[in-house]
Amino acid sequence: MTRPKSSGDASDATERDSRRHIPVLLSEVLESLAPKNGDLIIDGTFGAGGYTSAILDAANCRVLALDRDPRAVLEGGAIVARYQGRLTLVEAPFSELAQVAAETLTSEGHEARGGLADAVVLDIGVSSMQLDEAERGFSFQLDGPLDMRMSQKGESAADFLNTAGEEDIANVIYVYGEERRSRAIARAILKQRAVKPFGRTRELADVVLRVFHGRKVDGRHPATRTFQALRIHVNDELGELARALSGAEEILKPDGRLVVVTFHSLEDRIVKKFFAARTGKETGVSRHLPAQSIKSRPASFRFLNSRALTPSKGELDLNPRARSARLRWAIRTGEPAHPLDLAALEVPSPPD
Ligand SMILES: C[S@@+](CC[C@H](N)C(=O)[O-])C[C@H]1O[C@@H](n2cnc3c(N)ncnc32)[C@H](O)[C@@H]1O
């Protein structure tokens, strides 16, 4: 399989402007990853390359970085060139990180067996460049095409809203947006699309605003949750996250580190459940079950610190967008990877 890679030619790369993404929890990420000379580190969410550059500056290591957004890969060309052979940047979803790592390392002449990476980092969500560019359609504050596809492939948010059934739309808004008025919003969407199919972010923001009679919710625009829900659905963000955690488990060497930064509770809950199951600290198992019916597998990860790290006040003063960030990390043991079970991680299933 041939995957688009950044050419590494600095002249290809569009220079970043003032919308540059500020890396979140950067010193905590570096401390948890603890890069050493000779390491291979996988950055599953390259974005503006903030983590990748800091990792490559911290040690004489190599980074294999992925991003599903072709723009991020194109613009990363300047960073690839700067690190002269120490950075490989591939356009791919992070759910495929184990496969991409095996393929890339084989094509670069390295032996590809299980236990390839010394660390994996994932910084879940969208970058400031995606959020702040009207043409990407992520923001209800900027009028643009109602798109929201990080990969710029597949079904857009407008395609979904213009073709899905009312119940499916309501379920997406309820499950991924945790929006109590999901049914009223879905009804209003169907009414509006019968007049004119959705094409622009402003059209959707206005429909939701009307459902709420123009009132804010918790001090925020009432379309905040609906936009979040559509973004998660269009990009299958929760399924991607669960598969990436499992891919990282497969690809990490014993003593390798998995570091994950999330931005909302739906994501954090999956990471927390994943680590709880893999470290043997699972909660919620009934005490009334006979002991032999609780199947326990040897722990594939161990914690140094099981609590989530959050941004300091100093970081929040500089970057308010970091406010809901949570970092969780754990260290791989030498035990086999557990099978991926989306239901056990309580990953909500999207409508068909
Ligand atoms: C929060 S930004 C990462 C910022 C980066 N850590 C930095 O310091 O510049 C998230 C990036 O992950 C990418 N992304 C999100 N979901 C992805 C997925 N499933 N597979 C690959 N990349 C993904 C987005 O396109 C975006 O560029």
Coordinates of C-alpha atoms and ligand atoms in Angstrom, one line a residue:
M1 CA 0.0 0.0 0.0
T2 CA 1.4 3.4 -0.9
R3 CA 0.5 6.2 1.5
P4 CA 1.0 9.9 0.9
K5 CA 4.1 11.1 2.7
S6 CA 5.4 14.6 3.2
S7 CA 8.0 15.2 0.6
G8 CA 10.3 16.9 3.1
D9 CA 10.8 19.7 0.6
A10 CA 10.5 22.9 2.5
S11 CA 9.4 24.8 -0.7
D12 CA 6.2 22.6 -0.8
A13 CA 5.2 23.8 2.6
T14 CA 2.9 26.7 3.2
E15 CA 4.3 28.7 6.0
R16 CA 2.2 28.7 9.2
D17 CA 0.6 31.9 10.2
S18 CA -0.9 33.4 13.3
R19 CA -3.4 30.6 13.6
R20 CA -0.6 28.3 14.6
H21 CA -1.6 25.6 17.1
I22 CA -0.2 25.9 20.6
P23 CA 0.8 22.5 21.9
V24 CA -1.1 21.6 25.0
L25 CA 0.5 20.1 28.2
L26 CA 3.8 20.0 26.3
S27 CA 6.2 19.7 29.3
E28 CA 4.0 17.0 30.9
V29 CA 3.8 15.1 27.5
L30 CA 7.6 15.2 27.2
E31 CA 8.1 14.2 30.8
S32 CA 5.8 11.2 30.4
L33 CA 7.3 10.1 27.0
A34 CA 10.9 10.5 28.3
P35 CA 12.5 10.3 24.9
K36 CA 16.0 8.8 24.8
N37 CA 18.7 8.7 22.1
G38 CA 18.0 5.9 19.6
D39 CA 14.2 5.7 20.5
L40 CA 11.5 5.3 17.9
I41 CA 8.5 7.4 18.9
I42 CA 5.1 7.5 17.2
D43 CA 3.1 10.7 17.2
G44 CA -0.3 9.7 16.0
T45 CA -1.6 13.3 15.7
F46 CA 1.1 15.4 14.0
G47 CA -1.1 18.6 13.7
A48 CA 1.3 21.6 13.5
G49 CA 4.2 19.3 14.7
G50 CA 4.5 20.9 18.1
Y51 CA 4.9 17.6 20.0
T52 CA 7.0 16.0 17.2
S53 CA 9.5 18.9 17.1
A54 CA 9.8 19.0 20.9
I55 CA 10.5 15.2 21.0
L56 CA 13.1 15.5 18.3
D57 CA 14.8 18.4 20.1
A58 CA 14.8 16.5 23.4
A59 CA 16.8 13.4 22.2
N60 CA 18.6 12.0 19.2
C61 CA 15.6 9.8 18.4
R62 CA 13.4 9.1 15.4
V63 CA 9.7 10.0 15.0
L64 CA 7.1 8.4 12.8
A65 CA 4.2 10.9 12.7
L66 CA 0.7 10.4 11.3
D67 CA -2.1 12.8 10.5
R68 CA -5.3 12.0 8.6
D69 CA -5.5 15.6 7.4
P70 CA -3.7 16.1 4.1
R71 CA -3.2 19.8 4.9
A72 CA -1.3 19.0 8.1
V73 CA 1.0 16.5 6.2
L74 CA 1.6 19.0 3.4
E75 CA 2.4 21.8 5.7
G76 CA 4.6 19.5 7.9
G77 CA 7.1 19.3 5.0
A78 CA 9.2 22.1 6.4
I79 CA 9.6 20.2 9.7
V80 CA 10.4 16.9 7.9
A81 CA 13.2 18.7 6.1
R82 CA 14.5 20.4 9.2
Y83 CA 15.1 17.0 11.0
Q84 CA 17.0 15.4 8.1
G85 CA 15.9 11.8 8.0
R86 CA 14.8 11.6 11.7
L87 CA 11.1 12.3 10.9
T88 CA 8.7 10.4 8.7
L89 CA 5.3 11.9 8.3
V90 CA 2.5 9.9 6.8
E91 CA -1.1 10.7 5.9
A92 CA -3.2 8.0 7.7
P93 CA -5.8 7.6 10.4
F94 CA -4.3 6.7 13.8
S95 CA -6.6 3.7 14.0
E96 CA -4.1 2.2 11.6
L97 CA -0.9 3.2 13.4
A98 CA 0.3 -0.4 14.1
Q99 CA 0.0 -1.3 10.4
V100 CA 1.5 2.0 9.2
A101 CA 4.4 1.6 11.5
A102 CA 5.1 -1.9 10.3
E103 CA 4.8 -0.9 6.6
T104 CA 6.9 2.2 7.0
L105 CA 9.7 0.6 9.0
T106 CA 9.9 -2.3 6.6
S107 CA 10.1 0.1 3.6
E108 CA 12.9 1.9 5.4
G109 CA 14.8 -1.3 5.9
H110 CA 14.0 -1.9 9.6
E111 CA 12.8 -5.2 10.9
A112 CA 9.0 -5.1 11.5
R113 CA 7.9 -7.3 14.4
G114 CA 5.7 -6.7 17.4
G115 CA 7.2 -4.3 19.9
L116 CA 8.5 -1.7 17.6
A117 CA 7.9 1.6 19.3
D118 CA 9.5 3.0 22.5
A119 CA 6.5 5.4 23.0
V120 CA 3.3 6.5 21.4
V121 CA 1.6 9.9 21.9
L122 CA -1.9 10.9 20.9
D123 CA -3.3 14.4 21.1
I124 CA -7.0 13.8 20.4
G125 CA -9.2 16.4 18.7
V126 CA -8.9 19.2 16.1
S127 CA -6.0 21.6 15.7
S128 CA -6.4 25.4 15.9
M129 CA -5.7 25.5 12.1
Q130 CA -8.7 23.3 11.5
L131 CA -11.0 25.1 13.9
D132 CA -10.1 28.6 12.8
E133 CA -10.4 28.1 9.1
A134 CA -13.9 28.8 7.9
E135 CA -13.5 26.6 4.8
R136 CA -13.0 23.4 7.0
G137 CA -16.5 23.9 8.4
F138 CA -15.8 23.0 12.0
S139 CA -16.9 26.3 13.6
F140 CA -20.4 27.8 14.1
Q141 CA -18.7 31.1 14.6
L142 CA -17.3 31.3 11.1
D143 CA -19.5 30.8 8.0
G144 CA -18.1 28.2 5.7
P145 CA -19.1 24.9 4.0
L146 CA -20.6 22.5 6.5
D147 CA -17.8 20.0 6.0
M148 CA -15.9 18.9 9.2
R149 CA -14.0 16.0 7.6
M150 CA -10.4 16.0 8.9
S151 CA -9.3 13.7 6.1
Q152 CA -11.3 15.7 3.4
K153 CA -12.7 12.3 2.3
G154 CA -16.0 10.5 2.8
E155 CA -19.3 11.8 4.1
S156 CA -19.4 15.5 5.2
A157 CA -21.5 16.9 7.9
A158 CA -23.8 18.4 5.3
D159 CA -24.2 15.0 3.5
F160 CA -25.2 13.4 6.8
L161 CA -27.7 16.1 7.7
N162 CA -29.2 16.2 4.2
T163 CA -29.8 12.4 4.0
A164 CA -30.0 10.7 7.4
G165 CA -33.3 9.9 9.1
E166 CA -34.6 12.1 11.9
E167 CA -34.0 9.5 14.6
D168 CA -30.4 8.9 13.5
I169 CA -29.7 12.7 13.5
A170 CA -31.3 13.0 17.0
N171 CA -29.2 10.0 18.3
V172 CA -25.9 11.5 17.0
I173 CA -26.7 14.8 18.6
Y174 CA -27.7 13.1 21.9
V175 CA -24.9 10.6 22.2
Y176 CA -21.9 12.6 20.9
G177 CA -23.2 16.0 21.9
E178 CA -24.8 15.0 25.2
E179 CA -27.5 17.4 24.1
R180 CA -30.9 17.1 25.9
R181 CA -32.8 18.9 23.1
S182 CA -31.5 16.5 20.4
R183 CA -35.0 15.5 19.2
A184 CA -36.2 19.1 18.8
I185 CA -33.0 20.0 16.9
A186 CA -33.4 16.9 14.6
R187 CA -37.0 17.9 13.9
A188 CA -36.0 21.5 13.1
I189 CA -33.2 20.1 10.8
L190 CA -35.6 18.0 8.8
K191 CA -38.1 20.9 8.5
Q192 CA -35.3 23.2 7.3
R193 CA -33.8 20.7 4.8
A194 CA -37.2 20.2 3.1
V195 CA -37.0 23.9 2.2
K196 CA -33.3 24.0 1.3
P197 CA -30.6 21.4 1.8
F198 CA -27.8 22.3 4.3
G199 CA -24.6 23.7 2.8
R200 CA -23.2 26.2 5.2
T201 CA -22.2 26.2 8.9
R202 CA -24.3 29.4 9.5
E203 CA -27.5 27.7 8.3
L204 CA -27.1 24.9 10.9
A205 CA -26.1 27.4 13.7
D206 CA -29.2 29.5 12.9
V207 CA -31.6 26.4 13.0
V208 CA -30.2 25.4 16.5
L209 CA -30.3 29.0 17.7
R210 CA -34.0 29.1 16.8
V211 CA -34.7 25.9 18.7
F212 CA -33.2 27.7 21.8
H213 CA -35.1 31.0 21.0
G214 CA -31.7 32.7 20.7
R215 CA -30.7 31.9 24.3
K216 CA -27.2 30.8 25.3
V217 CA -26.7 27.5 27.1
D218 CA -24.3 27.5 30.1
G219 CA -22.9 30.8 28.7
R220 CA -22.2 29.3 25.3
H221 CA -23.7 29.4 21.8
P222 CA -26.5 26.7 21.8
A223 CA -25.0 25.1 18.7
T224 CA -21.8 24.2 20.5
R225 CA -23.0 20.6 21.4
T226 CA -24.6 20.0 18.0
F227 CA -21.4 20.9 16.2
Q228 CA -19.3 18.8 18.5
A229 CA -21.6 15.8 17.9
L230 CA -21.4 16.1 14.1
R231 CA -17.6 16.4 14.2
I232 CA -17.3 13.3 16.3
H233 CA -19.7 11.4 14.0
V234 CA -18.3 12.5 10.7
N235 CA -14.7 11.6 11.8
D236 CA -15.7 8.5 13.8
E237 CA -13.6 10.0 16.5
L238 CA -14.4 7.6 19.4
G239 CA -14.0 4.5 17.3
E240 CA -10.7 5.9 15.9
L241 CA -9.5 6.5 19.5
A242 CA -10.4 3.0 20.8
R243 CA -8.6 1.4 17.8
A244 CA -5.6 3.6 18.2
L245 CA -5.2 2.7 21.9
S246 CA -5.3 -1.0 20.9
G247 CA -2.9 -0.4 18.0
A248 CA -0.5 1.3 20.4
E249 CA -0.7 -1.6 22.8
E250 CA 0.2 -3.9 19.9
I251 CA 3.2 -1.9 18.7
L252 CA 4.8 -0.8 22.0
K253 CA 7.9 -2.5 23.3
P254 CA 8.0 -3.7 27.0
D255 CA 8.6 -0.5 29.1
G256 CA 7.3 1.6 26.2
R257 CA 5.0 4.5 27.1
L258 CA 1.5 5.4 25.9
V259 CA 0.6 9.0 26.5
V260 CA -2.9 10.3 25.6
V261 CA -4.2 13.9 25.8
T262 CA -8.0 14.3 25.5
F263 CA -10.3 17.3 25.4
H264 CA -13.7 16.1 26.5
S265 CA -15.3 13.6 28.8
L266 CA -16.4 11.1 26.1
E267 CA -12.8 10.7 25.0
D268 CA -11.3 10.7 28.5
R269 CA -13.8 8.0 29.6
I270 CA -12.6 5.6 26.9
V271 CA -8.9 6.2 27.8
K272 CA -9.6 5.8 31.5
K273 CA -11.5 2.5 30.8
F274 CA -8.8 1.3 28.5
F275 CA -6.0 1.8 31.1
A276 CA -8.2 0.5 33.9
A277 CA -8.8 -2.8 32.1
R278 CA -5.1 -3.1 30.9
T279 CA -3.6 -2.4 34.3
G280 CA -6.0 -4.7 36.1
K281 CA -7.6 -1.8 38.0
E282 CA -11.0 -2.3 36.4
T283 CA -13.9 -0.9 38.3
G284 CA -17.6 -1.7 38.0
V285 CA -17.2 -5.5 38.1
S286 CA -19.9 -6.8 40.4
R287 CA -18.6 -8.1 43.8
H288 CA -21.5 -10.7 43.6
L289 CA -20.1 -12.5 40.6
P290 CA -18.4 -15.8 41.5
A291 CA -14.6 -15.2 41.3
Q292 CA -14.0 -17.8 38.6
S293 CA -16.5 -15.9 36.3
I294 CA -14.3 -12.8 36.3
K295 CA -11.8 -13.5 33.6
S296 CA -8.6 -11.6 34.3
R297 CA -5.8 -11.3 31.8
P298 CA -2.3 -10.4 32.8
A299 CA -1.9 -6.6 32.9
S300 CA -0.5 -5.2 29.6
F301 CA 0.2 -1.8 31.1
R302 CA 1.2 -0.5 34.5
F303 CA 0.8 3.0 36.0
L304 CA 3.4 5.3 37.6
N305 CA 0.5 7.7 38.2
S306 CA -3.1 6.7 37.6
R307 CA -4.4 10.3 38.0
A308 CA -5.1 12.5 35.0
L309 CA -2.8 15.5 34.6
T310 CA -4.4 18.8 33.8
P311 CA -3.0 22.2 32.6
S312 CA -1.5 24.6 35.2
K313 CA -2.9 28.0 35.7
G314 CA 0.1 29.5 33.9
E315 CA -0.7 27.4 30.8
L316 CA -4.4 28.3 30.9
D317 CA -3.5 32.0 31.1
L318 CA -1.5 31.6 27.9
N319 CA -3.8 29.2 26.1
P320 CA -7.5 29.1 27.3
R321 CA -8.2 26.5 24.7
A322 CA -6.3 24.0 26.9
R323 CA -8.9 24.3 29.7
S324 CA -10.5 20.8 29.3
A325 CA -7.3 18.9 28.4
R326 CA -6.5 15.7 30.4
L327 CA -3.3 13.7 30.1
R328 CA -3.3 10.0 31.0
W329 CA -0.3 7.7 30.5
A330 CA 1.0 4.2 31.3
I331 CA 3.9 1.9 30.7
R332 CA 3.7 -1.3 28.6
T333 CA 4.5 -4.5 30.4
G334 CA 5.8 -7.6 28.5
E335 CA 2.4 -9.4 28.6
P336 CA 0.4 -9.9 25.4
A337 CA -2.0 -7.2 24.2
H338 CA -5.7 -7.7 25.2
P339 CA -8.2 -8.1 22.4
L340 CA -10.1 -4.9 21.5
D341 CA -13.6 -4.8 22.9
L342 CA -15.5 -1.7 21.9
A343 CA -18.4 -2.5 24.1
A344 CA -16.2 -3.0 27.2
L345 CA -14.7 0.5 26.5
E346 CA -18.3 1.8 26.2
V347 CA -17.6 3.3 22.8
P348 CA -21.1 4.5 21.6
S349 CA -22.0 3.0 18.3
P350 CA -22.9 5.4 15.5
P351 CA -26.1 4.9 13.5
D352 CA -25.7 2.7 10.4
Ligands
LIG1 C1 -4.9 18.6 18.6 S1 -4.1 18.4 17.0 C2 -2.5 17.9 17.4 C3 -1.5 19.0 17.6 C4 -0.1 18.5 17.8 N1 0.0 17.7 19.0 C5 0.8 19.7 17.8 O1 1.5 19.9 18.9 O2 0.9 20.4 16.9 C6 -4.9 17.0 16.5 C7 -4.4 16.5 15.1 O3 -4.8 15.1 15.0 C8 -5.3 14.9 13.8 N2 -6.2 13.8 13.9 C9 -7.4 13.7 14.6 N3 -8.0 12.5 14.5 C10 -7.1 11.8 13.8 C11 -7.1 10.4 13.4 N4 -8.2 9.6 13.7 N5 -6.1 9.9 12.7 C12 -5.0 10.7 12.4 N6 -5.0 12.0 12.7 C13 -6.0 12.5 13.4 C14 -6.0 16.1 13.3 O4 -6.1 16.2 11.9 C15 -5.1 17.2 13.9 O5 -4.2 17.7 13.0

